[in-house]
JSON list of C-alpha atoms and ligand atoms in Angstrom, two decimals:
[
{"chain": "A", "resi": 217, "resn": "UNK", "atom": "CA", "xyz": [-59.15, 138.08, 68.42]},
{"chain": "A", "resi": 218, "resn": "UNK", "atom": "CA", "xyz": [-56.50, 136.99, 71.31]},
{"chain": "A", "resi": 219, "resn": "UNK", "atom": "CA", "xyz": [-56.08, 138.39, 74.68]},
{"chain": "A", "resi": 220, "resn": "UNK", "atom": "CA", "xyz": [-54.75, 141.47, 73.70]},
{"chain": "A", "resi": 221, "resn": "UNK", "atom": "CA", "xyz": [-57.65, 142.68, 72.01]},
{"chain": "A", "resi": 222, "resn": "UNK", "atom": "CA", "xyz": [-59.13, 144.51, 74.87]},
{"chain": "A", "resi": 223, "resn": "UNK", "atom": "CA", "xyz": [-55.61, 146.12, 76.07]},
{"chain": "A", "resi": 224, "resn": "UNK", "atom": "CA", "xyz": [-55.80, 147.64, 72.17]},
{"chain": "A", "resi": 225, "resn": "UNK", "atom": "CA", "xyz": [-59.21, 148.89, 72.81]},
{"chain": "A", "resi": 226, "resn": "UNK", "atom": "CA", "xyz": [-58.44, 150.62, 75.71]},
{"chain": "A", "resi": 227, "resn": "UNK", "atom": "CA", "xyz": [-55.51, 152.32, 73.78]},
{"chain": "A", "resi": 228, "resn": "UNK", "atom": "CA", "xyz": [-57.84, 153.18, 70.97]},
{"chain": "A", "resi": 229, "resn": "UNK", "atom": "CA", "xyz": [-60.24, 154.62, 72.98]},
{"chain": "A", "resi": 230, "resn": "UNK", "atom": "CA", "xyz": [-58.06, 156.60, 74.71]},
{"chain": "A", "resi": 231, "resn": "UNK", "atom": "CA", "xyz": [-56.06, 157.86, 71.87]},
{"chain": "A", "resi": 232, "resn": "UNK", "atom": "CA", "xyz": [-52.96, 156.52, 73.06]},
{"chain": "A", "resi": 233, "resn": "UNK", "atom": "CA", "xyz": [-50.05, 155.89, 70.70]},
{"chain": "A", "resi": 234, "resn": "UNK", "atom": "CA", "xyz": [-48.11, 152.69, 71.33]},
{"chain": "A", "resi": 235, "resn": "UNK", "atom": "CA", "xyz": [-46.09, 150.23, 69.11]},
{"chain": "A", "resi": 236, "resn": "UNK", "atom": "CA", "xyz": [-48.25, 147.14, 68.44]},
{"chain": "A", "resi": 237, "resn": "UNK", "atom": "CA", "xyz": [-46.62, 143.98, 68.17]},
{"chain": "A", "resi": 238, "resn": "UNK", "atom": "CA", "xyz": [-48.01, 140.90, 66.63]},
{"chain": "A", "resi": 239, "resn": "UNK", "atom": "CA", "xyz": [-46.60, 137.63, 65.55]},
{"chain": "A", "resi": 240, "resn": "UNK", "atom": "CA", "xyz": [-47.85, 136.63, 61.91]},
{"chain": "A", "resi": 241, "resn": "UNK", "atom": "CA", "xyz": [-48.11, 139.46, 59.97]},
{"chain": "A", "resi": 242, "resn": "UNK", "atom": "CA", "xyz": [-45.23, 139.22, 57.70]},
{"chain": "A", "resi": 243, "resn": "UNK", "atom": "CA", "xyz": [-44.78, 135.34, 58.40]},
{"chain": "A", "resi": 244, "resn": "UNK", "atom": "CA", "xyz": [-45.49, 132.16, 60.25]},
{"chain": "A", "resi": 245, "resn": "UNK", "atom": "CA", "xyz": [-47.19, 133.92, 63.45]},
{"chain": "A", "resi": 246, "resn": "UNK", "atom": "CA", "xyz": [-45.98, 130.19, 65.26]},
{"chain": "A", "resi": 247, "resn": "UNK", "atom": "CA", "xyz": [-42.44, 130.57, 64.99]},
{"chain": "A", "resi": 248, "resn": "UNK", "atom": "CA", "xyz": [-42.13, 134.18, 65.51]},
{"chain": "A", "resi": 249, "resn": "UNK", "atom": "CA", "xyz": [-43.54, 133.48, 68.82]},
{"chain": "A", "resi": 250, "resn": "UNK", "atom": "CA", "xyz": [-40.93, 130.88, 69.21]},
{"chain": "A", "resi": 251, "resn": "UNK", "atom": "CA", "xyz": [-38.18, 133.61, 68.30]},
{"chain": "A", "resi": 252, "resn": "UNK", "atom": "CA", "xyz": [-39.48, 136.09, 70.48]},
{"chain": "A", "resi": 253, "resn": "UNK", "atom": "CA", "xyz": [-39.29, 133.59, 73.24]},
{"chain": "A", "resi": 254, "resn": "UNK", "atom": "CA", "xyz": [-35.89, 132.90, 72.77]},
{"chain": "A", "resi": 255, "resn": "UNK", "atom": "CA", "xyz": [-35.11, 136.24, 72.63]},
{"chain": "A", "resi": 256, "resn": "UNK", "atom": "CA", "xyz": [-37.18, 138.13, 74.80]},
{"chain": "A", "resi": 257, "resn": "UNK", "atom": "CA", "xyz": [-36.88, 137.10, 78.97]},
{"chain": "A", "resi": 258, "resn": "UNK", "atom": "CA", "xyz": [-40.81, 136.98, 79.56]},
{"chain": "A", "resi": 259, "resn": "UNK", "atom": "CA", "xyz": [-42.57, 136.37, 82.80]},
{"chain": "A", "resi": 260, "resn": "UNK", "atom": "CA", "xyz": [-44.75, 133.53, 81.87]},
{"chain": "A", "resi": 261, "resn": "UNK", "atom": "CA", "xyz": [-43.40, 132.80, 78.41]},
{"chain": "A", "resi": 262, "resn": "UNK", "atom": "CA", "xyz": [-46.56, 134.12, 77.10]},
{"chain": "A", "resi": 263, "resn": "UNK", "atom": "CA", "xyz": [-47.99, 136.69, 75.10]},
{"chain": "A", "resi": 264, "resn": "UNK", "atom": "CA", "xyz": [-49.64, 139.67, 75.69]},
{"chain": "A", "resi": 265, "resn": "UNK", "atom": "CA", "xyz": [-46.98, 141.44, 77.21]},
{"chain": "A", "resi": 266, "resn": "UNK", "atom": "CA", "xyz": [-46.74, 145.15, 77.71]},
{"chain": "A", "resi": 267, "resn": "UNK", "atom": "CA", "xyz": [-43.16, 146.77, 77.25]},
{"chain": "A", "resi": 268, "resn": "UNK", "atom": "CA", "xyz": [-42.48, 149.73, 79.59]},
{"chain": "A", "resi": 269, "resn": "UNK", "atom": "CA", "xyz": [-38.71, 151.03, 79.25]},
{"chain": "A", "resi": 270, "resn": "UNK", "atom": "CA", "xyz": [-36.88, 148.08, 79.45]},
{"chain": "A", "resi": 271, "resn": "UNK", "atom": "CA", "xyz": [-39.51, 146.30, 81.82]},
{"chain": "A", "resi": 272, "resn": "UNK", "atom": "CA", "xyz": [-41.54, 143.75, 80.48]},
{"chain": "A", "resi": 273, "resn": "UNK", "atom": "CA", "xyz": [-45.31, 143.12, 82.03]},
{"chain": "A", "resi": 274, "resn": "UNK", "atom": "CA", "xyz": [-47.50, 139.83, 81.48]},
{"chain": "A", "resi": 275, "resn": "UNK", "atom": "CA", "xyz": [-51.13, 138.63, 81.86]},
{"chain": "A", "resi": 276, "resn": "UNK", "atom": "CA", "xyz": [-53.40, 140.84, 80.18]},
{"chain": "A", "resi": 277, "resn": "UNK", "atom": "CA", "xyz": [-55.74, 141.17, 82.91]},
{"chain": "A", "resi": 278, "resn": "UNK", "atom": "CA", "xyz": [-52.93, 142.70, 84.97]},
{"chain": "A", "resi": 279, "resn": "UNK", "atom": "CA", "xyz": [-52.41, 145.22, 82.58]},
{"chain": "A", "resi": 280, "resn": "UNK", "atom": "CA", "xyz": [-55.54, 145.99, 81.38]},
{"chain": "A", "resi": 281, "resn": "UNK", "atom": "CA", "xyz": [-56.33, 146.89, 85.26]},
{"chain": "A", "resi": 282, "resn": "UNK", "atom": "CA", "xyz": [-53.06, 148.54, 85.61]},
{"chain": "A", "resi": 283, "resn": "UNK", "atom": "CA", "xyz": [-54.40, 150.63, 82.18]},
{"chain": "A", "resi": 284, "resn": "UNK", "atom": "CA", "xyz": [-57.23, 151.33, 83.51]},
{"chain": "A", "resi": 285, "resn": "UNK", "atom": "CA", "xyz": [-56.00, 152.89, 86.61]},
{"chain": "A", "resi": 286, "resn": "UNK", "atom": "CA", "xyz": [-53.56, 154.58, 85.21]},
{"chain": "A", "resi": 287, "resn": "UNK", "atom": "CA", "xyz": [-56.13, 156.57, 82.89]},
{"chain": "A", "resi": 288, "resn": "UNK", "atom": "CA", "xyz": [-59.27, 156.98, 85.12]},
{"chain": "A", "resi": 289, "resn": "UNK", "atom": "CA", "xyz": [-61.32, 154.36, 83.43]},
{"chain": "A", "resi": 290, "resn": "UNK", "atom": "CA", "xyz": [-61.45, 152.00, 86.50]},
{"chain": "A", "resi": 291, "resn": "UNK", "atom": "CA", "xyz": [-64.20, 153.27, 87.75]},
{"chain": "A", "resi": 292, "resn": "UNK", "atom": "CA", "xyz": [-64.66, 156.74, 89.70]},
{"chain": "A", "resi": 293, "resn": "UNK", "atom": "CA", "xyz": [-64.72, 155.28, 93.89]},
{"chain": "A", "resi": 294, "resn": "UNK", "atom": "CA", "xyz": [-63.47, 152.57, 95.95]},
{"chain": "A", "resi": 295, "resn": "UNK", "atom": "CA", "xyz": [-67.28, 150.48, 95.08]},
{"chain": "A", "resi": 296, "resn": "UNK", "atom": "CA", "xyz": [-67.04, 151.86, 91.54]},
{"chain": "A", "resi": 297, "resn": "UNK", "atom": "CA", "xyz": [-64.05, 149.76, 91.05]},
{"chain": "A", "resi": 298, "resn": "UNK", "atom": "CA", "xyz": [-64.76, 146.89, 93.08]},
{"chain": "A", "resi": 299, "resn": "UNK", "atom": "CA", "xyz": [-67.93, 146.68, 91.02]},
{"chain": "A", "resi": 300, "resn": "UNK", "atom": "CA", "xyz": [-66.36, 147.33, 87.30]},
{"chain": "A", "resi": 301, "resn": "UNK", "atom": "CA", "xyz": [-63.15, 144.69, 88.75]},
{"chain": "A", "resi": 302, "resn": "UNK", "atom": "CA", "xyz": [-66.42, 142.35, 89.23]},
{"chain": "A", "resi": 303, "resn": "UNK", "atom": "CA", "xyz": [-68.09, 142.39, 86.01]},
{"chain": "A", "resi": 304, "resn": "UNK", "atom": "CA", "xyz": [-64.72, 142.26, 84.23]},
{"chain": "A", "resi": 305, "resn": "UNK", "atom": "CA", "xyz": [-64.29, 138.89, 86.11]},
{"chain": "A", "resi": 306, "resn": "UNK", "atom": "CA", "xyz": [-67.52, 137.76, 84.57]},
{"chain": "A", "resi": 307, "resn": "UNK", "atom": "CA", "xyz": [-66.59, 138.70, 81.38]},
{"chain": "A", "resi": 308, "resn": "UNK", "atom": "CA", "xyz": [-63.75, 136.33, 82.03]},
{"chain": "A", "resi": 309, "resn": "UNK", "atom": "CA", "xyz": [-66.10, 133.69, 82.66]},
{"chain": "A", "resi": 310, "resn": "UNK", "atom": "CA", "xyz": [-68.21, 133.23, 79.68]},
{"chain": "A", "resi": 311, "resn": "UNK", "atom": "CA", "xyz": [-65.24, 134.51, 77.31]},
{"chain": "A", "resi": 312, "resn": "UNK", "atom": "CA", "xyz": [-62.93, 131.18, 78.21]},
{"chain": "A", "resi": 313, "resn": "UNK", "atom": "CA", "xyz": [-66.50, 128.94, 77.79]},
{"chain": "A", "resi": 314, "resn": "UNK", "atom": "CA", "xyz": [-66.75, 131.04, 74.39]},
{"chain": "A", "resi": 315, "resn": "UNK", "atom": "CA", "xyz": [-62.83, 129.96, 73.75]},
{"chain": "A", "resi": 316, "resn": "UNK", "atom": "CA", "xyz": [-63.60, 125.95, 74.24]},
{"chain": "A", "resi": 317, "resn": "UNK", "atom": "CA", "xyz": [-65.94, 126.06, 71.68]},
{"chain": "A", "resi": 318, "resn": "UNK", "atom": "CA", "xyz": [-63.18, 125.70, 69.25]},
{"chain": "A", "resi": 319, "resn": "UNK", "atom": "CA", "xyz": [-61.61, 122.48, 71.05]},
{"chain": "A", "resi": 320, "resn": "UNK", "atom": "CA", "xyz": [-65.11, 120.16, 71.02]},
{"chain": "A", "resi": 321, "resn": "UNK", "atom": "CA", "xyz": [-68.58, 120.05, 69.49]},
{"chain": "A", "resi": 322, "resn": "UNK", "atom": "CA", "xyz": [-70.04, 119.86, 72.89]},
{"chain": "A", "resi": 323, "resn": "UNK", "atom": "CA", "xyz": [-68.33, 122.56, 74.31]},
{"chain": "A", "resi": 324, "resn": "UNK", "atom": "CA", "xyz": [-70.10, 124.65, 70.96]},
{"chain": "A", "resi": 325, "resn": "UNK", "atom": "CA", "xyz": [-73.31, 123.19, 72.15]},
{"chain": "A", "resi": 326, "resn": "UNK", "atom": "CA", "xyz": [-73.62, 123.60, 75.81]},
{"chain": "A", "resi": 327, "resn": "UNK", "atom": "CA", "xyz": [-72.15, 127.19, 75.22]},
{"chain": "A", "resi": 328, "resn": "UNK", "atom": "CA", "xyz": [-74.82, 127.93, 72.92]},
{"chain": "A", "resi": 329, "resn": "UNK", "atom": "CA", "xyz": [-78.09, 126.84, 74.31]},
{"chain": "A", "resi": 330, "resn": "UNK", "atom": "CA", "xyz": [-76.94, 127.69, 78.21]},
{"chain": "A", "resi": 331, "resn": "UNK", "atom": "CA", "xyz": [-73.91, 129.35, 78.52]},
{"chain": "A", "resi": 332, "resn": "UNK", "atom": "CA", "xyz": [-74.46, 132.28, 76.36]},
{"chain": "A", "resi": 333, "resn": "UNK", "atom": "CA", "xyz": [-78.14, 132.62, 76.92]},
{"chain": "A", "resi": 334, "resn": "UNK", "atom": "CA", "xyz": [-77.63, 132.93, 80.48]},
{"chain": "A", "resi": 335, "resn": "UNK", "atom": "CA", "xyz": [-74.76, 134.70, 81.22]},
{"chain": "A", "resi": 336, "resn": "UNK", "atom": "CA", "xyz": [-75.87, 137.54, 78.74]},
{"chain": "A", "resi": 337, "resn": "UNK", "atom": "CA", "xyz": [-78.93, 137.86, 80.65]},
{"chain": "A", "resi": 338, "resn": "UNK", "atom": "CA", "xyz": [-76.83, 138.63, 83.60]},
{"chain": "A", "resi": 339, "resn": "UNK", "atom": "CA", "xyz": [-75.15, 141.35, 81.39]},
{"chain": "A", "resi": 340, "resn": "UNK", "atom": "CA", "xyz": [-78.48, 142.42, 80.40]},
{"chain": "A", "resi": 341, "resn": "UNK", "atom": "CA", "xyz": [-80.32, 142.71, 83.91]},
{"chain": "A", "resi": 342, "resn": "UNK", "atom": "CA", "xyz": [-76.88, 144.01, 84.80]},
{"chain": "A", "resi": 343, "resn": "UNK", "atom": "CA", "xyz": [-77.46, 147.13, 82.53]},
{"chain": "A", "resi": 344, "resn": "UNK", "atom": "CA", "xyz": [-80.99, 147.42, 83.38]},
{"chain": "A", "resi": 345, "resn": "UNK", "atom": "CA", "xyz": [-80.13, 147.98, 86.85]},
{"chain": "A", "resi": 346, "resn": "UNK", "atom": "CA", "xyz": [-77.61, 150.31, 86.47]},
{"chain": "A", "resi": 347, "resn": "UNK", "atom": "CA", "xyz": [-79.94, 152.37, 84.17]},
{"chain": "A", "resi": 348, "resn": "UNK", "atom": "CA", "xyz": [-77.62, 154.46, 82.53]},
{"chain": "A", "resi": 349, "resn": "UNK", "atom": "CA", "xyz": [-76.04, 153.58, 79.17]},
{"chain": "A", "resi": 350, "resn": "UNK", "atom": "CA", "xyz": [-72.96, 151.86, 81.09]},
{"chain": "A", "resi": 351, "resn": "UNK", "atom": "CA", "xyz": [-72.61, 149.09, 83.31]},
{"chain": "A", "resi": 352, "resn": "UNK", "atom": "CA", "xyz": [-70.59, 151.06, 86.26]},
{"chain": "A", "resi": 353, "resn": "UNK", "atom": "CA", "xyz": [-71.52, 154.73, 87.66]},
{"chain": "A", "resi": 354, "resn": "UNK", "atom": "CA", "xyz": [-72.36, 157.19, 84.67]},
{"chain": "A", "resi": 355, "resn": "UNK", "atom": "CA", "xyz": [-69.77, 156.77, 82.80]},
{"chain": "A", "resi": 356, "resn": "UNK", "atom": "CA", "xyz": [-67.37, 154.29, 80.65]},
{"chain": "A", "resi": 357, "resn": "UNK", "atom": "CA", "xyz": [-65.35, 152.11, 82.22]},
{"chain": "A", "resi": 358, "resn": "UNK", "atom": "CA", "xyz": [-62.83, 149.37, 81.10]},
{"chain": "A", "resi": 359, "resn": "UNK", "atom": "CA", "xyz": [-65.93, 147.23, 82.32]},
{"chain": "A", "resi": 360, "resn": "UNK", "atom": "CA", "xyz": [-67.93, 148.43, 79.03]},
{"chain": "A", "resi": 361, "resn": "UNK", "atom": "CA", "xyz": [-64.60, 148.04, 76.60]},
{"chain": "A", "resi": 362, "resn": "UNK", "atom": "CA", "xyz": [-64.43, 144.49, 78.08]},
{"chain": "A", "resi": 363, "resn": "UNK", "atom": "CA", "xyz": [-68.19, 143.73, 77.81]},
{"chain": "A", "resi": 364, "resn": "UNK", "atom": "CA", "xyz": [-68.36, 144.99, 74.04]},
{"chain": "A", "resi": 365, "resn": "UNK", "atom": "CA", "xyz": [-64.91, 143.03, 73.57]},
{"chain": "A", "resi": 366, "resn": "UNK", "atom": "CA", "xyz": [-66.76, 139.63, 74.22]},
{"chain": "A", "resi": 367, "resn": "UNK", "atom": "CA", "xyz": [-69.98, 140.46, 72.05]},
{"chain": "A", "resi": 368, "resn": "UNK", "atom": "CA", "xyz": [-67.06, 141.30, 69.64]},
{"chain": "A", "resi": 369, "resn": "UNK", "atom": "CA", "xyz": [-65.45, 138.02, 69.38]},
{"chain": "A", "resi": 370, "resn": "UNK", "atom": "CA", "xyz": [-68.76, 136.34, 69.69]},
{"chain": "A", "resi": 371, "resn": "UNK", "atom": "CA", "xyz": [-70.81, 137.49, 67.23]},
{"chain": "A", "resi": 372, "resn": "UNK", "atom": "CA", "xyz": [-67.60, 137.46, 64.50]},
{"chain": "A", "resi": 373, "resn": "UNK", "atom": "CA", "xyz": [-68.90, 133.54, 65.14]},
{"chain": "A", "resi": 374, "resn": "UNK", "atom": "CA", "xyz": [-72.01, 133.80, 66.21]},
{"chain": "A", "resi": 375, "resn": "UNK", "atom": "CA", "xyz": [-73.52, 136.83, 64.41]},
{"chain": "A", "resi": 376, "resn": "UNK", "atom": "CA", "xyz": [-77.39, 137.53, 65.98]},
{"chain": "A", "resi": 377, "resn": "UNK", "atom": "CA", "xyz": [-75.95, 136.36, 68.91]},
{"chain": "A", "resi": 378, "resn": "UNK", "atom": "CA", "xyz": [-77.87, 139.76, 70.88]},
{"chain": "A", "resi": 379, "resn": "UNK", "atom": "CA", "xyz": [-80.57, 139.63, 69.40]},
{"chain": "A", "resi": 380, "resn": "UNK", "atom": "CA", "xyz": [-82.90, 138.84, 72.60]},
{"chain": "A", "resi": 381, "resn": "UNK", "atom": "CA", "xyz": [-80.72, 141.17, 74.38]},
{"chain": "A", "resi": 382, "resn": "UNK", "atom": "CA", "xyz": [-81.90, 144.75, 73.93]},
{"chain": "A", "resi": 383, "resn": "UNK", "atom": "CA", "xyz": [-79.84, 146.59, 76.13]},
{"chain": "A", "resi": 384, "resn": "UNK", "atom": "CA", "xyz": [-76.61, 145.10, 75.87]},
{"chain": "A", "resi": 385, "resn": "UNK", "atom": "CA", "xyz": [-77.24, 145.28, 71.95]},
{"chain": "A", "resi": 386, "resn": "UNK", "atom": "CA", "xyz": [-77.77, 149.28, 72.38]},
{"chain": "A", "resi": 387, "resn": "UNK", "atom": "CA", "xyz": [-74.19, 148.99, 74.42]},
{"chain": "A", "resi": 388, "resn": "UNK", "atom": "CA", "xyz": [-72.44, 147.59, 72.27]},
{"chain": "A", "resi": 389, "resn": "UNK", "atom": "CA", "xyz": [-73.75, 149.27, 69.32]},
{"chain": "A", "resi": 390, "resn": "UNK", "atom": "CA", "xyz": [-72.94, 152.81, 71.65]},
{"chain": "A", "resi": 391, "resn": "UNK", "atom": "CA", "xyz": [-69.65, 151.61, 72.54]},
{"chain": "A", "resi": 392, "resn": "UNK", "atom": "CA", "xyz": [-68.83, 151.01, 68.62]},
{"chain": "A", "resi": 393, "resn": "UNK", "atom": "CA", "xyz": [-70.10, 153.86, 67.51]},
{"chain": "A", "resi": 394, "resn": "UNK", "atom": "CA", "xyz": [-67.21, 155.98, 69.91]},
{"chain": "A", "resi": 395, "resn": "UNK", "atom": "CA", "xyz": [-64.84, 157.61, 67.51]},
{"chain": "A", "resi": 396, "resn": "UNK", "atom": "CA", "xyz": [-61.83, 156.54, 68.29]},
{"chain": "A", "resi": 397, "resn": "UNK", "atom": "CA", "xyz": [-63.27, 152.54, 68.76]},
{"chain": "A", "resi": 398, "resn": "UNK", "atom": "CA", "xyz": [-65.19, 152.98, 65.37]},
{"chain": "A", "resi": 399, "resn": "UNK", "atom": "CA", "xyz": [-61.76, 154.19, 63.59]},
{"chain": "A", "resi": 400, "resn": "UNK", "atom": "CA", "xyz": [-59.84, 151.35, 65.28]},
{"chain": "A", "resi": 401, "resn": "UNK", "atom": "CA", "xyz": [-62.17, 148.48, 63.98]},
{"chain": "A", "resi": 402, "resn": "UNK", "atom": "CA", "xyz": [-62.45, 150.31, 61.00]},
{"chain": "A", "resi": 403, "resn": "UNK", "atom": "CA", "xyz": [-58.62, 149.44, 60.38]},
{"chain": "A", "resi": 404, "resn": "UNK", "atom": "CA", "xyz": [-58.10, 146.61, 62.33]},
{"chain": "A", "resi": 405, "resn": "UNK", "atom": "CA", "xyz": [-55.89, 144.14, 61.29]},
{"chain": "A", "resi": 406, "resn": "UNK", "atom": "CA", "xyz": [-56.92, 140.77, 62.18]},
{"chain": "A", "resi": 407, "resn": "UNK", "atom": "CA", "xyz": [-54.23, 138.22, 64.45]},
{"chain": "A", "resi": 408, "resn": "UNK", "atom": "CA", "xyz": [-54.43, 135.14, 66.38]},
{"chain": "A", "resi": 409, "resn": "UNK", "atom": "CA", "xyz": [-52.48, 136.43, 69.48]},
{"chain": "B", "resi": 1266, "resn": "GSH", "atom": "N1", "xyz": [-53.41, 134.42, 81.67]},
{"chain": "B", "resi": 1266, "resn": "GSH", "atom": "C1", "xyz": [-52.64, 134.85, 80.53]},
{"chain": "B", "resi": 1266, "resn": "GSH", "atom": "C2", "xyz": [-52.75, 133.82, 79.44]},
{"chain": "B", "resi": 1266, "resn": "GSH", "atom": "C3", "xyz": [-51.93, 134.20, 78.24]},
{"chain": "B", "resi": 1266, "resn": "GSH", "atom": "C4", "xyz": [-51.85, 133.09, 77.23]},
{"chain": "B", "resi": 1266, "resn": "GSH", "atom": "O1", "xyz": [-52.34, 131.96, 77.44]},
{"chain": "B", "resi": 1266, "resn": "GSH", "atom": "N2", "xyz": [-51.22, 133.38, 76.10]},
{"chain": "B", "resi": 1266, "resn": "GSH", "atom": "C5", "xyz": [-51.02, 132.40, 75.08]},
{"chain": "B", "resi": 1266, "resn": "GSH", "atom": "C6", "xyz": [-51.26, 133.03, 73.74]},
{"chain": "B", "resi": 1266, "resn": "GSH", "atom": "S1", "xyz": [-52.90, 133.61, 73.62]},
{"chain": "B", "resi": 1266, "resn": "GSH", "atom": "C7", "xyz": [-49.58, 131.98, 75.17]},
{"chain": "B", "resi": 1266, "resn": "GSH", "atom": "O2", "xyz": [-48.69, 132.80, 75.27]},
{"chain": "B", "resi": 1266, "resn": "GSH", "atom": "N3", "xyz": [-49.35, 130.66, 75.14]},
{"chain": "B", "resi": 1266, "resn": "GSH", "atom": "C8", "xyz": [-48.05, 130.12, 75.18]},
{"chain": "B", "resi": 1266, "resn": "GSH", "atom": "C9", "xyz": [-47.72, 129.47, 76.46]},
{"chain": "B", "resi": 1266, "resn": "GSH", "atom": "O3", "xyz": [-48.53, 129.50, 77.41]},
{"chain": "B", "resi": 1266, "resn": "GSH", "atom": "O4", "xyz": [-46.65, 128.90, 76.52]},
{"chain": "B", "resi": 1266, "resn": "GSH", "atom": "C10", "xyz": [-53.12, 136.21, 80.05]},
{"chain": "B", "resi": 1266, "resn": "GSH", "atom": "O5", "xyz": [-54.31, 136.51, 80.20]},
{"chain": "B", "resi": 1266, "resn": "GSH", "atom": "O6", "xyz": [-52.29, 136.99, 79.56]}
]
């Protein structure tokens, strides 16, 4: 899944009703982009964007924070969100590595027997020393959505891929298991964007 995925998870959990957008399901997903570029004045002539009114807002990370905010899942004081805005940033990390594994074998390689291993243990002593069954404070954050996000995409290539990771497995199996997340991947339809 693209870089909107986790912006759609953070609707879904929070039961919010939007109009989702993507390019290729009725046709070639390439040149509706190119359409929607001529049409649409974009920041960044990029996608995800997030229609408000008649504003238009880029780069997902943007609005996933502004999302976040907005609906109390930032994290619950000042060091609560300085510390879920931190492990979101990791997440951004190993997900681009995870991305260039499609471009060259070596990227696949390196990401595999380092990359992974070692940045999940982070995740994993991460949990540990929160000890509670989120990363930030006692409750969910947009830090966990984003977290379960990446094990998301990466096992849907890598299945197994947690399997020496017990406590981020139990995460992400807790964060699927949330209603409304559960019922969104239950009907999820796939895209590239
Ligand atoms: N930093 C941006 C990157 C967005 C991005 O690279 N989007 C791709 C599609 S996944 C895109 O629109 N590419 C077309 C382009 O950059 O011209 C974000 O996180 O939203």
């Amino acid at each position: 899944m693209g870089k909107a995925e986790l912006i759609r998870l953070i609707f879904a959990y929070l039961g919010i009703k939007y109009t989702d957008k993507r390019f290729g399901q009725n046709g070639d997903a390439f040149l509706e982009f190119k359409k929607f570029k001529e049409e649409k004045e974009t920041p960044f002539n990029q996608v995800p964007v997030l229609a408000i009114g008649n504003l238009i807002f880029a780069q997902s990370q943007a609005i996933v924070r502004y999302l976040s905010k907005k609906y109390n899942i930032s994290g619950n004081n000042e060091l609560n969100e300085f510390y879920a805005d931190m492990i979101y940033c990791g997440v951004q990390d190993i997900h681009h590595k995870f991305n260039n594994t499609n471009l060259f074998k070596e990227n696949e390689t390196t990401f595999l027997n380092e990359e992974l291993p070692k940045w999940s243990g982070y995740f994993e002593k991460l949990l540990k020393k929160n000890n509670t069954s989120y990363f930030v404070g006692n409750e969910l954050t947009y830090a966990d959505l984003a977290v379960f996000n990446l094990y998301d995409d990466i096992e849907t290539k890598y299945p197994n891929s947690l399997n020496k990771f017990p406590l981020l497995k139990e995460h992400t199996e807790l964060i699927s298991n949330l209603p409304n997340i559960k019922n969104y991947i239950a009907n999820r339809k796939e895209s590239v964007y």
